[in-house]
């Protein structure tokens, strides 16, 4: 009896530890989704299959690793849902996910899912009597898109991981995060330029830097960038990948988007704009891209004219990213950590960067040095996006 009593505390401790580890190792499940946990540290994935998750794994792991460099090892746990069909999207309810212990939730949709969604919208407007030829082409397109990877969605997800984690860490435990507001940097107490720059640093996306270099004469004064709000861009189509801007899918061709004049916003021509910025005057099939001769004599294709708010957003993002990189290269990552901490306490980031031991208050000198640095940066040409074989041509 004495021997049993003597070892009882140890038994209780071991039992409690085993129970805690067992609870942690339990698989969290949600209706219509398969669970893929511990693929990326601090992030659980939910999707139809591992093949759907695979394109996101490397980019998400890099984003988390970079965020740990800036924010520390103890990042809030999150869940990423990749919807491949309407049933998955309709069954997803964020409050239920949060009750499973996740601090943040992000949602992405596959190209196939977005085609299905547009098809449902079309049916709601013109009825079920879709011509057989059109049905056949839609079915062919769905089969082709099933194996396609949307690189823009992957980039956006990596960036939104940063936005989500920043919002949670900077706003405290009582902050209610919503996936649809991931791209809303106004939800973070940091200045907008710093949110944007951290998101780009996490994702590695530098496409807006190239736009800045090519449109440098329209850039904002750097002092304005560090004080102003990020220019607002209304999303063309809500697809749960975040707020407005580059993440939205462009409008389709015809009257209301469907080729041949059918309403419903169905993408036209070469299906799925892969997240390119929406263009003024609508989308697919409205003429060939213009060409422009670069200073080196090489011709390049040029996108149709962007709206003013989209131009401002791209310029702002490019300047935010380059100032962040310029500052880090000049003073090291430790000063970036100090800057994030300083701004997170409600201070103006400008007051930190112009300290005498950093950039100082000679605004003209800062502007010249930064601009020269920006133009020296080598930004790789964007990779050509793969095009689905099936096209909606009526």
CSV table of C-alpha atoms in Angstrom, one decimal, residues 9-391:
chain,number,residue,atom,x,y,z
A,9,UNK,CA,2.1,11.3,-8.2
A,10,UNK,CA,4.5,10.0,-10.8
A,11,UNK,CA,1.8,7.9,-12.4
A,12,UNK,CA,-0.5,10.9,-12.5
A,13,UNK,CA,2.1,13.1,-14.1
A,14,UNK,CA,2.9,10.5,-16.8
A,15,UNK,CA,-0.8,10.0,-17.5
A,16,UNK,CA,-1.4,13.7,-17.9
A,17,UNK,CA,1.6,14.1,-20.2
A,18,UNK,CA,0.4,11.2,-22.3
A,19,UNK,CA,-3.1,12.6,-22.5
A,20,UNK,CA,-1.8,16.0,-23.6
A,21,UNK,CA,0.4,14.5,-26.3
A,22,UNK,CA,-2.5,12.4,-27.5
A,23,UNK,CA,-4.8,15.4,-27.7
A,24,UNK,CA,-2.2,17.3,-29.7
A,25,UNK,CA,-1.7,14.4,-32.1
A,26,UNK,CA,-5.4,14.0,-32.8
A,27,UNK,CA,-6.5,14.6,-36.3
A,28,UNK,CA,-8.9,17.5,-36.7
A,29,UNK,CA,-11.5,16.8,-39.4
A,30,UNK,CA,-14.1,18.8,-41.2
A,31,UNK,CA,-16.9,17.6,-43.4
A,32,UNK,CA,-16.0,17.2,-47.1
A,33,UNK,CA,-12.3,17.8,-46.5
A,34,UNK,CA,-9.3,15.5,-45.9
A,35,UNK,CA,-6.9,16.6,-43.2
A,36,UNK,CA,-3.2,17.1,-43.9
A,37,UNK,CA,-1.5,18.2,-40.6
A,38,UNK,CA,2.1,19.0,-39.8
A,39,UNK,CA,3.1,19.3,-43.5
A,40,UNK,CA,4.2,22.9,-42.7
A,41,UNK,CA,5.1,23.8,-39.1
A,42,UNK,CA,2.2,25.8,-37.6
A,43,UNK,CA,-0.1,25.3,-40.5
A,44,UNK,CA,-2.7,22.5,-41.1
A,45,UNK,CA,-4.2,22.0,-44.6
A,46,UNK,CA,-7.6,20.8,-45.5
A,47,UNK,CA,-8.4,19.8,-49.1
A,48,UNK,CA,-9.7,17.1,-51.3
A,49,UNK,CA,-6.4,15.3,-51.6
A,50,UNK,CA,-2.7,15.7,-51.1
A,51,UNK,CA,-2.2,16.7,-54.8
A,52,UNK,CA,-4.3,19.8,-54.2
A,53,UNK,CA,-2.2,20.8,-51.3
A,54,UNK,CA,1.2,20.1,-52.9
A,55,UNK,CA,1.6,23.4,-54.8
A,56,UNK,CA,1.2,25.4,-51.6
A,57,UNK,CA,3.6,23.4,-49.3
A,58,UNK,CA,7.0,24.8,-50.3
A,59,UNK,CA,5.8,28.4,-50.6
A,60,UNK,CA,3.9,28.3,-47.2
A,61,UNK,CA,6.9,26.7,-45.5
A,62,UNK,CA,9.2,29.5,-46.8
A,63,UNK,CA,6.7,32.1,-45.7
A,64,UNK,CA,6.5,30.7,-42.1
A,65,UNK,CA,10.3,30.5,-41.9
A,66,UNK,CA,10.7,34.1,-43.0
A,67,UNK,CA,8.1,35.3,-40.6
A,68,UNK,CA,9.9,33.5,-37.7
A,69,UNK,CA,13.0,35.5,-38.7
A,70,UNK,CA,11.0,38.7,-38.2
A,71,UNK,CA,8.5,37.9,-35.5
A,72,UNK,CA,10.0,35.1,-33.4
A,73,UNK,CA,9.5,31.3,-33.2
A,74,UNK,CA,6.1,31.4,-31.4
A,75,UNK,CA,3.7,32.1,-34.3
A,76,UNK,CA,-0.1,31.5,-33.9
A,77,UNK,CA,-1.4,28.2,-35.4
A,78,UNK,CA,-3.5,28.4,-38.5
A,79,UNK,CA,-5.6,26.4,-41.0
A,80,UNK,CA,-5.7,26.7,-44.8
A,81,UNK,CA,-8.7,25.3,-46.7
A,82,UNK,CA,-8.4,24.7,-50.4
A,83,UNK,CA,-11.8,24.3,-52.0
A,84,UNK,CA,-12.1,22.2,-55.1
A,85,UNK,CA,-15.9,22.1,-55.3
A,86,UNK,CA,-19.1,23.9,-54.3
A,87,UNK,CA,-19.9,21.4,-51.5
A,88,UNK,CA,-16.6,22.2,-49.8
A,89,UNK,CA,-17.0,25.9,-50.0
A,90,UNK,CA,-20.6,25.8,-48.7
A,91,UNK,CA,-19.8,23.5,-45.8
A,92,UNK,CA,-16.9,25.8,-44.5
A,93,UNK,CA,-17.8,27.9,-41.5
A,94,UNK,CA,-15.0,29.8,-39.9
A,95,UNK,CA,-16.2,30.0,-36.3
A,96,UNK,CA,-16.4,26.2,-36.2
A,97,UNK,CA,-12.8,26.0,-37.4
A,98,UNK,CA,-11.6,28.5,-34.8
A,99,UNK,CA,-13.2,26.4,-32.0
A,100,UNK,CA,-10.7,23.6,-33.0
A,101,UNK,CA,-7.9,25.8,-31.6
A,102,UNK,CA,-6.8,27.7,-34.7
A,103,UNK,CA,-6.0,31.3,-34.4
A,104,UNK,CA,-6.5,32.1,-38.1
A,105,UNK,CA,-8.1,30.6,-41.2
A,106,UNK,CA,-7.4,31.2,-44.9
A,107,UNK,CA,-9.3,30.0,-47.9
A,108,UNK,CA,-8.3,29.4,-51.5
A,109,UNK,CA,-10.1,27.9,-54.4
A,110,UNK,CA,-8.8,25.8,-57.3
A,111,UNK,CA,-9.2,27.0,-60.9
A,112,UNK,CA,-11.7,24.1,-61.4
A,113,UNK,CA,-13.8,25.4,-58.4
A,114,UNK,CA,-13.9,28.9,-59.8
A,115,UNK,CA,-15.1,27.6,-63.2
A,116,UNK,CA,-17.9,25.7,-61.4
A,117,UNK,CA,-18.8,28.8,-59.4
A,118,UNK,CA,-19.1,30.9,-62.5
A,119,UNK,CA,-21.2,28.2,-64.2
A,120,UNK,CA,-23.6,28.1,-61.3
A,121,UNK,CA,-24.0,31.9,-61.5
A,122,UNK,CA,-24.7,31.6,-65.2
A,123,UNK,CA,-27.3,28.9,-64.6
A,124,UNK,CA,-29.0,31.1,-62.0
A,125,UNK,CA,-29.4,33.9,-64.6
A,126,UNK,CA,-30.2,32.0,-67.9
A,127,UNK,CA,-31.6,28.8,-66.5
A,128,UNK,CA,-30.6,25.1,-66.9
A,129,UNK,CA,-31.1,25.1,-70.7
A,130,UNK,CA,-27.5,25.5,-71.7
A,131,UNK,CA,-26.8,24.4,-75.3
A,132,UNK,CA,-25.3,21.0,-75.5
A,133,UNK,CA,-22.2,22.2,-77.4
A,134,UNK,CA,-21.5,24.7,-74.6
A,135,UNK,CA,-21.9,22.0,-72.0
A,136,UNK,CA,-19.5,19.8,-73.8
A,137,UNK,CA,-16.9,22.6,-73.9
A,138,UNK,CA,-17.4,23.4,-70.3
A,139,UNK,CA,-16.9,19.8,-69.3
A,140,UNK,CA,-13.7,19.6,-71.4
A,141,UNK,CA,-12.5,22.7,-69.7
A,142,UNK,CA,-13.2,21.4,-66.2
A,143,UNK,CA,-11.2,18.2,-67.0
A,144,UNK,CA,-8.3,20.2,-68.3
A,145,UNK,CA,-8.2,22.6,-65.3
A,146,UNK,CA,-8.3,19.8,-62.8
A,147,UNK,CA,-4.5,19.3,-63.0
A,148,UNK,CA,-3.6,23.0,-63.4
A,149,UNK,CA,-1.9,25.0,-60.7
A,150,UNK,CA,-2.8,28.6,-60.1
A,151,UNK,CA,0.6,30.3,-59.2
A,152,UNK,CA,-1.1,33.6,-58.4
A,153,UNK,CA,-3.3,31.8,-55.7
A,154,UNK,CA,-0.1,30.3,-54.2
A,155,UNK,CA,1.6,33.7,-54.1
A,156,UNK,CA,-1.5,35.3,-52.5
A,157,UNK,CA,-1.7,32.5,-49.9
A,158,UNK,CA,1.9,33.0,-48.8
A,159,UNK,CA,1.3,36.8,-48.5
A,160,UNK,CA,-2.0,36.3,-46.7
A,161,UNK,CA,-0.4,34.0,-44.2
A,162,UNK,CA,1.8,37.0,-43.2
A,163,UNK,CA,-1.2,39.3,-43.0
A,164,UNK,CA,-3.1,36.8,-40.9
A,165,UNK,CA,-0.3,36.2,-38.5
A,166,UNK,CA,0.5,39.9,-38.2
A,167,UNK,CA,-3.1,40.7,-37.4
A,168,UNK,CA,-3.4,38.1,-34.7
A,169,UNK,CA,0.0,38.9,-33.1
A,170,UNK,CA,-0.5,42.7,-33.2
A,171,UNK,CA,-4.1,42.9,-32.1
A,172,UNK,CA,-4.1,40.4,-29.2
A,173,UNK,CA,-6.0,37.3,-28.3
A,174,UNK,CA,-9.5,38.8,-28.5
A,175,UNK,CA,-9.1,39.8,-32.1
A,176,UNK,CA,-11.6,38.2,-34.4
A,177,UNK,CA,-9.8,37.2,-37.7
A,178,UNK,CA,-11.8,36.5,-40.9
A,179,UNK,CA,-10.3,35.0,-44.0
A,180,UNK,CA,-12.2,37.5,-46.2
A,181,UNK,CA,-10.3,40.4,-44.6
A,182,UNK,CA,-6.8,38.9,-44.9
A,183,UNK,CA,-5.8,41.5,-47.4
A,184,UNK,CA,-7.2,44.4,-45.4
A,185,UNK,CA,-4.0,45.8,-44.0
A,186,UNK,CA,-6.1,48.4,-42.1
A,187,UNK,CA,-6.8,45.7,-39.6
A,188,UNK,CA,-3.2,45.7,-38.5
A,189,UNK,CA,-1.8,48.4,-36.1
A,190,UNK,CA,1.3,48.6,-38.2
A,191,UNK,CA,1.6,51.3,-40.9
A,192,UNK,CA,0.3,50.0,-44.2
A,193,UNK,CA,3.6,50.1,-46.0
A,194,UNK,CA,5.2,47.8,-43.3
A,195,UNK,CA,2.3,45.3,-43.6
A,196,UNK,CA,2.7,45.2,-47.3
A,197,UNK,CA,6.4,44.8,-47.2
A,198,UNK,CA,6.3,42.0,-44.6
A,199,UNK,CA,3.7,40.2,-46.7
A,200,UNK,CA,5.9,40.5,-49.8
A,201,UNK,CA,9.0,39.4,-47.8
A,202,UNK,CA,7.2,36.3,-46.7
A,203,UNK,CA,5.9,35.4,-50.1
A,204,UNK,CA,8.9,36.5,-52.2
A,205,UNK,CA,6.5,38.2,-54.7
A,206,UNK,CA,8.2,41.1,-56.3
A,207,UNK,CA,5.9,41.7,-59.3
A,208,UNK,CA,4.9,45.2,-58.1
A,209,UNK,CA,8.6,46.1,-57.8
A,210,UNK,CA,9.0,45.5,-61.6
A,211,UNK,CA,5.9,47.7,-62.2
A,212,UNK,CA,7.5,50.5,-60.0
A,213,UNK,CA,10.7,50.3,-62.0
A,214,UNK,CA,8.8,50.6,-65.3
A,215,UNK,CA,6.7,53.5,-64.1
A,216,UNK,CA,9.2,55.2,-61.9
A,217,UNK,CA,8.2,58.7,-63.0
A,218,UNK,CA,4.8,58.2,-61.3
A,219,UNK,CA,6.2,57.1,-57.9
A,220,UNK,CA,5.1,58.7,-54.7
A,221,UNK,CA,7.5,60.6,-52.5
A,222,UNK,CA,9.0,58.1,-50.1
A,223,UNK,CA,7.9,60.2,-47.1
A,224,UNK,CA,4.3,59.9,-48.3
A,225,UNK,CA,4.5,56.1,-48.7
A,226,UNK,CA,5.6,55.8,-45.0
A,227,UNK,CA,2.6,57.8,-43.8
A,228,UNK,CA,-0.2,57.1,-46.3
A,229,UNK,CA,-2.9,54.4,-46.4
A,230,UNK,CA,-2.5,51.7,-49.0
A,231,UNK,CA,-4.6,52.7,-52.1
A,232,UNK,CA,-8.0,50.9,-52.1
A,233,UNK,CA,-8.8,48.6,-55.1
A,234,UNK,CA,-12.3,47.1,-55.4
A,235,UNK,CA,-12.2,43.4,-56.2
A,236,UNK,CA,-13.7,42.5,-59.6
A,237,UNK,CA,-15.0,39.2,-58.4
A,238,UNK,CA,-15.1,38.0,-54.8
A,239,UNK,CA,-13.4,34.6,-54.6
A,240,UNK,CA,-12.3,34.4,-50.9
A,241,UNK,CA,-8.6,34.7,-51.7
A,242,UNK,CA,-8.5,38.1,-49.9
A,243,UNK,CA,-9.5,41.6,-50.6
A,244,UNK,CA,-9.2,43.8,-53.7
A,245,UNK,CA,-6.2,44.1,-55.9
A,246,UNK,CA,-4.1,41.6,-57.8
A,247,UNK,CA,-5.8,38.6,-56.3
A,248,UNK,CA,-9.1,39.1,-58.1
A,249,UNK,CA,-10.1,37.3,-61.3
A,250,UNK,CA,-10.6,39.7,-64.2
A,251,UNK,CA,-14.0,40.2,-65.7
A,252,UNK,CA,-14.9,38.0,-68.7
A,253,UNK,CA,-15.7,39.0,-72.3
A,254,UNK,CA,-19.0,39.7,-73.9
A,255,UNK,CA,-22.0,41.4,-72.2
A,256,UNK,CA,-21.6,40.4,-68.6
A,257,UNK,CA,-18.5,38.3,-69.1
A,258,UNK,CA,-19.6,35.1,-70.9
A,259,UNK,CA,-18.3,34.8,-74.5
A,260,UNK,CA,-21.0,35.3,-77.1
A,261,UNK,CA,-23.0,37.7,-74.9
A,262,UNK,CA,-24.2,35.4,-72.1
A,263,UNK,CA,-24.5,37.1,-68.7
A,264,UNK,CA,-23.1,35.8,-65.4
A,265,UNK,CA,-19.4,36.9,-65.3
A,266,UNK,CA,-18.1,33.6,-66.8
A,267,UNK,CA,-14.5,34.1,-67.9
A,268,UNK,CA,-14.0,34.3,-71.6
A,269,UNK,CA,-11.3,33.4,-74.1
A,270,UNK,CA,-8.4,31.6,-72.5
A,271,UNK,CA,-10.2,31.0,-69.2
A,272,UNK,CA,-8.8,32.2,-65.9
A,273,UNK,CA,-6.8,35.4,-65.9
A,274,UNK,CA,-4.5,33.8,-63.3
A,275,UNK,CA,-5.0,36.7,-61.1
A,276,UNK,CA,-3.7,39.5,-63.3
A,277,UNK,CA,-4.9,43.0,-62.5
A,278,UNK,CA,-8.3,43.7,-64.0
A,279,UNK,CA,-8.1,46.0,-66.9
A,280,UNK,CA,-10.1,49.1,-67.8
A,281,UNK,CA,-12.9,48.2,-70.1
A,282,UNK,CA,-13.4,44.5,-69.3
A,283,UNK,CA,-11.6,41.3,-69.9
A,284,UNK,CA,-11.0,38.5,-72.3
A,285,UNK,CA,-11.0,38.6,-76.1
A,286,UNK,CA,-10.9,42.4,-76.6
A,287,UNK,CA,-7.9,42.8,-78.8
A,288,UNK,CA,-4.2,41.8,-78.7
A,289,UNK,CA,-1.9,43.2,-76.0
A,290,UNK,CA,0.1,46.2,-77.2
A,291,UNK,CA,3.9,46.1,-77.5
A,292,UNK,CA,6.3,48.6,-76.2
A,293,UNK,CA,10.0,49.0,-77.0
A,294,UNK,CA,12.3,49.0,-73.9
A,295,UNK,CA,15.4,51.2,-73.6
A,296,UNK,CA,17.5,48.2,-74.6
A,297,UNK,CA,15.6,47.9,-77.9
A,298,UNK,CA,13.7,44.7,-76.9
A,299,UNK,CA,10.0,44.7,-77.4
A,300,UNK,CA,7.7,43.4,-74.7
A,301,UNK,CA,4.0,42.8,-74.4
A,302,UNK,CA,2.1,45.3,-72.4
A,303,UNK,CA,-1.1,44.8,-70.5
A,304,UNK,CA,-4.1,46.9,-71.3
A,305,UNK,CA,-4.4,50.1,-69.3
A,306,UNK,CA,-4.9,49.8,-65.6
A,307,UNK,CA,-7.3,52.0,-63.7
A,308,UNK,CA,-5.8,54.8,-61.6
A,309,UNK,CA,-6.4,53.1,-58.3
A,310,UNK,CA,-4.7,49.9,-59.5
A,311,UNK,CA,-1.7,51.9,-60.7
A,312,UNK,CA,-1.5,53.6,-57.3
A,313,UNK,CA,-1.7,50.3,-55.5
A,314,UNK,CA,1.1,48.7,-57.6
A,315,UNK,CA,3.3,51.8,-57.1
A,316,UNK,CA,2.6,51.9,-53.4
A,317,UNK,CA,3.3,48.2,-53.0
A,318,UNK,CA,6.5,48.4,-55.0
A,319,UNK,CA,7.8,51.3,-53.0
A,320,UNK,CA,6.9,49.7,-49.7
A,321,UNK,CA,8.7,46.5,-50.7
A,322,UNK,CA,11.8,48.3,-51.9
A,323,UNK,CA,12.1,50.6,-48.9
A,324,UNK,CA,11.9,47.6,-46.6
A,325,UNK,CA,14.6,45.7,-48.6
A,326,UNK,CA,16.8,48.8,-48.8
A,327,UNK,CA,16.5,49.4,-45.1
A,328,UNK,CA,17.3,45.7,-44.3
A,329,UNK,CA,20.3,45.6,-46.6
A,330,UNK,CA,21.7,48.8,-45.1
A,331,UNK,CA,21.1,48.0,-41.4
A,332,UNK,CA,20.4,44.3,-41.0
A,333,UNK,CA,17.4,42.2,-40.0
A,334,UNK,CA,17.8,43.0,-36.3
A,335,UNK,CA,16.9,46.7,-37.0
A,336,UNK,CA,13.9,45.4,-39.0
A,337,UNK,CA,12.7,43.5,-35.9
A,338,UNK,CA,13.2,46.6,-33.8
A,339,UNK,CA,11.2,48.6,-36.4
A,340,UNK,CA,8.3,46.2,-36.3
A,341,UNK,CA,8.3,46.2,-32.5
A,342,UNK,CA,8.4,50.0,-32.4
A,343,UNK,CA,5.6,50.4,-34.9
A,344,UNK,CA,3.5,47.7,-33.3
A,345,UNK,CA,3.4,49.8,-30.1
A,346,UNK,CA,1.6,52.6,-32.0
A,347,UNK,CA,4.6,54.7,-33.0
A,348,UNK,CA,5.1,56.2,-36.4
A,349,UNK,CA,7.6,54.0,-38.4
A,350,UNK,CA,9.1,57.2,-39.9
A,351,UNK,CA,10.3,58.3,-36.4
A,352,UNK,CA,12.3,55.1,-36.2
A,353,UNK,CA,13.9,55.1,-39.7
A,354,UNK,CA,15.1,58.7,-39.4
A,355,UNK,CA,17.0,58.2,-36.2
A,356,UNK,CA,20.5,59.8,-36.3
A,357,UNK,CA,22.1,56.3,-36.1
A,358,UNK,CA,20.0,55.1,-39.1
A,359,UNK,CA,18.9,57.2,-42.1
A,360,UNK,CA,18.8,60.6,-40.5
A,361,UNK,CA,16.5,63.5,-41.3
A,362,UNK,CA,18.0,64.6,-44.6
A,363,UNK,CA,15.0,63.8,-46.7
A,364,UNK,CA,16.6,64.7,-50.0
A,365,UNK,CA,19.6,62.5,-49.4
A,366,UNK,CA,17.3,59.5,-48.4
A,367,UNK,CA,15.2,60.0,-51.6
A,368,UNK,CA,18.2,60.0,-53.9
A,369,UNK,CA,20.0,57.1,-52.3
A,370,UNK,CA,16.8,55.0,-52.2
A,371,UNK,CA,15.9,55.8,-55.8
A,372,UNK,CA,19.3,54.9,-57.1
A,373,UNK,CA,19.1,51.6,-55.1
A,374,UNK,CA,15.7,50.8,-56.6
A,375,UNK,CA,16.9,51.2,-60.2
A,376,UNK,CA,19.9,48.9,-59.6
A,377,UNK,CA,17.7,46.0,-58.5
A,378,UNK,CA,17.4,43.1,-60.9
A,379,UNK,CA,13.9,41.7,-61.0
A,380,UNK,CA,13.5,38.5,-63.0
A,381,UNK,CA,11.0,38.6,-65.9
A,382,UNK,CA,7.7,37.0,-64.8
A,383,UNK,CA,7.4,33.4,-65.9
A,384,UNK,CA,4.8,32.9,-68.7
A,385,UNK,CA,1.7,31.4,-67.3
A,386,UNK,CA,0.5,28.1,-68.6
A,387,UNK,CA,-2.7,28.2,-70.6
A,388,UNK,CA,-5.5,25.6,-70.4
A,389,UNK,CA,-5.8,23.6,-73.6
A,390,UNK,CA,-9.6,23.9,-73.7
A,391,UNK,CA,-11.0,27.3,-74.7
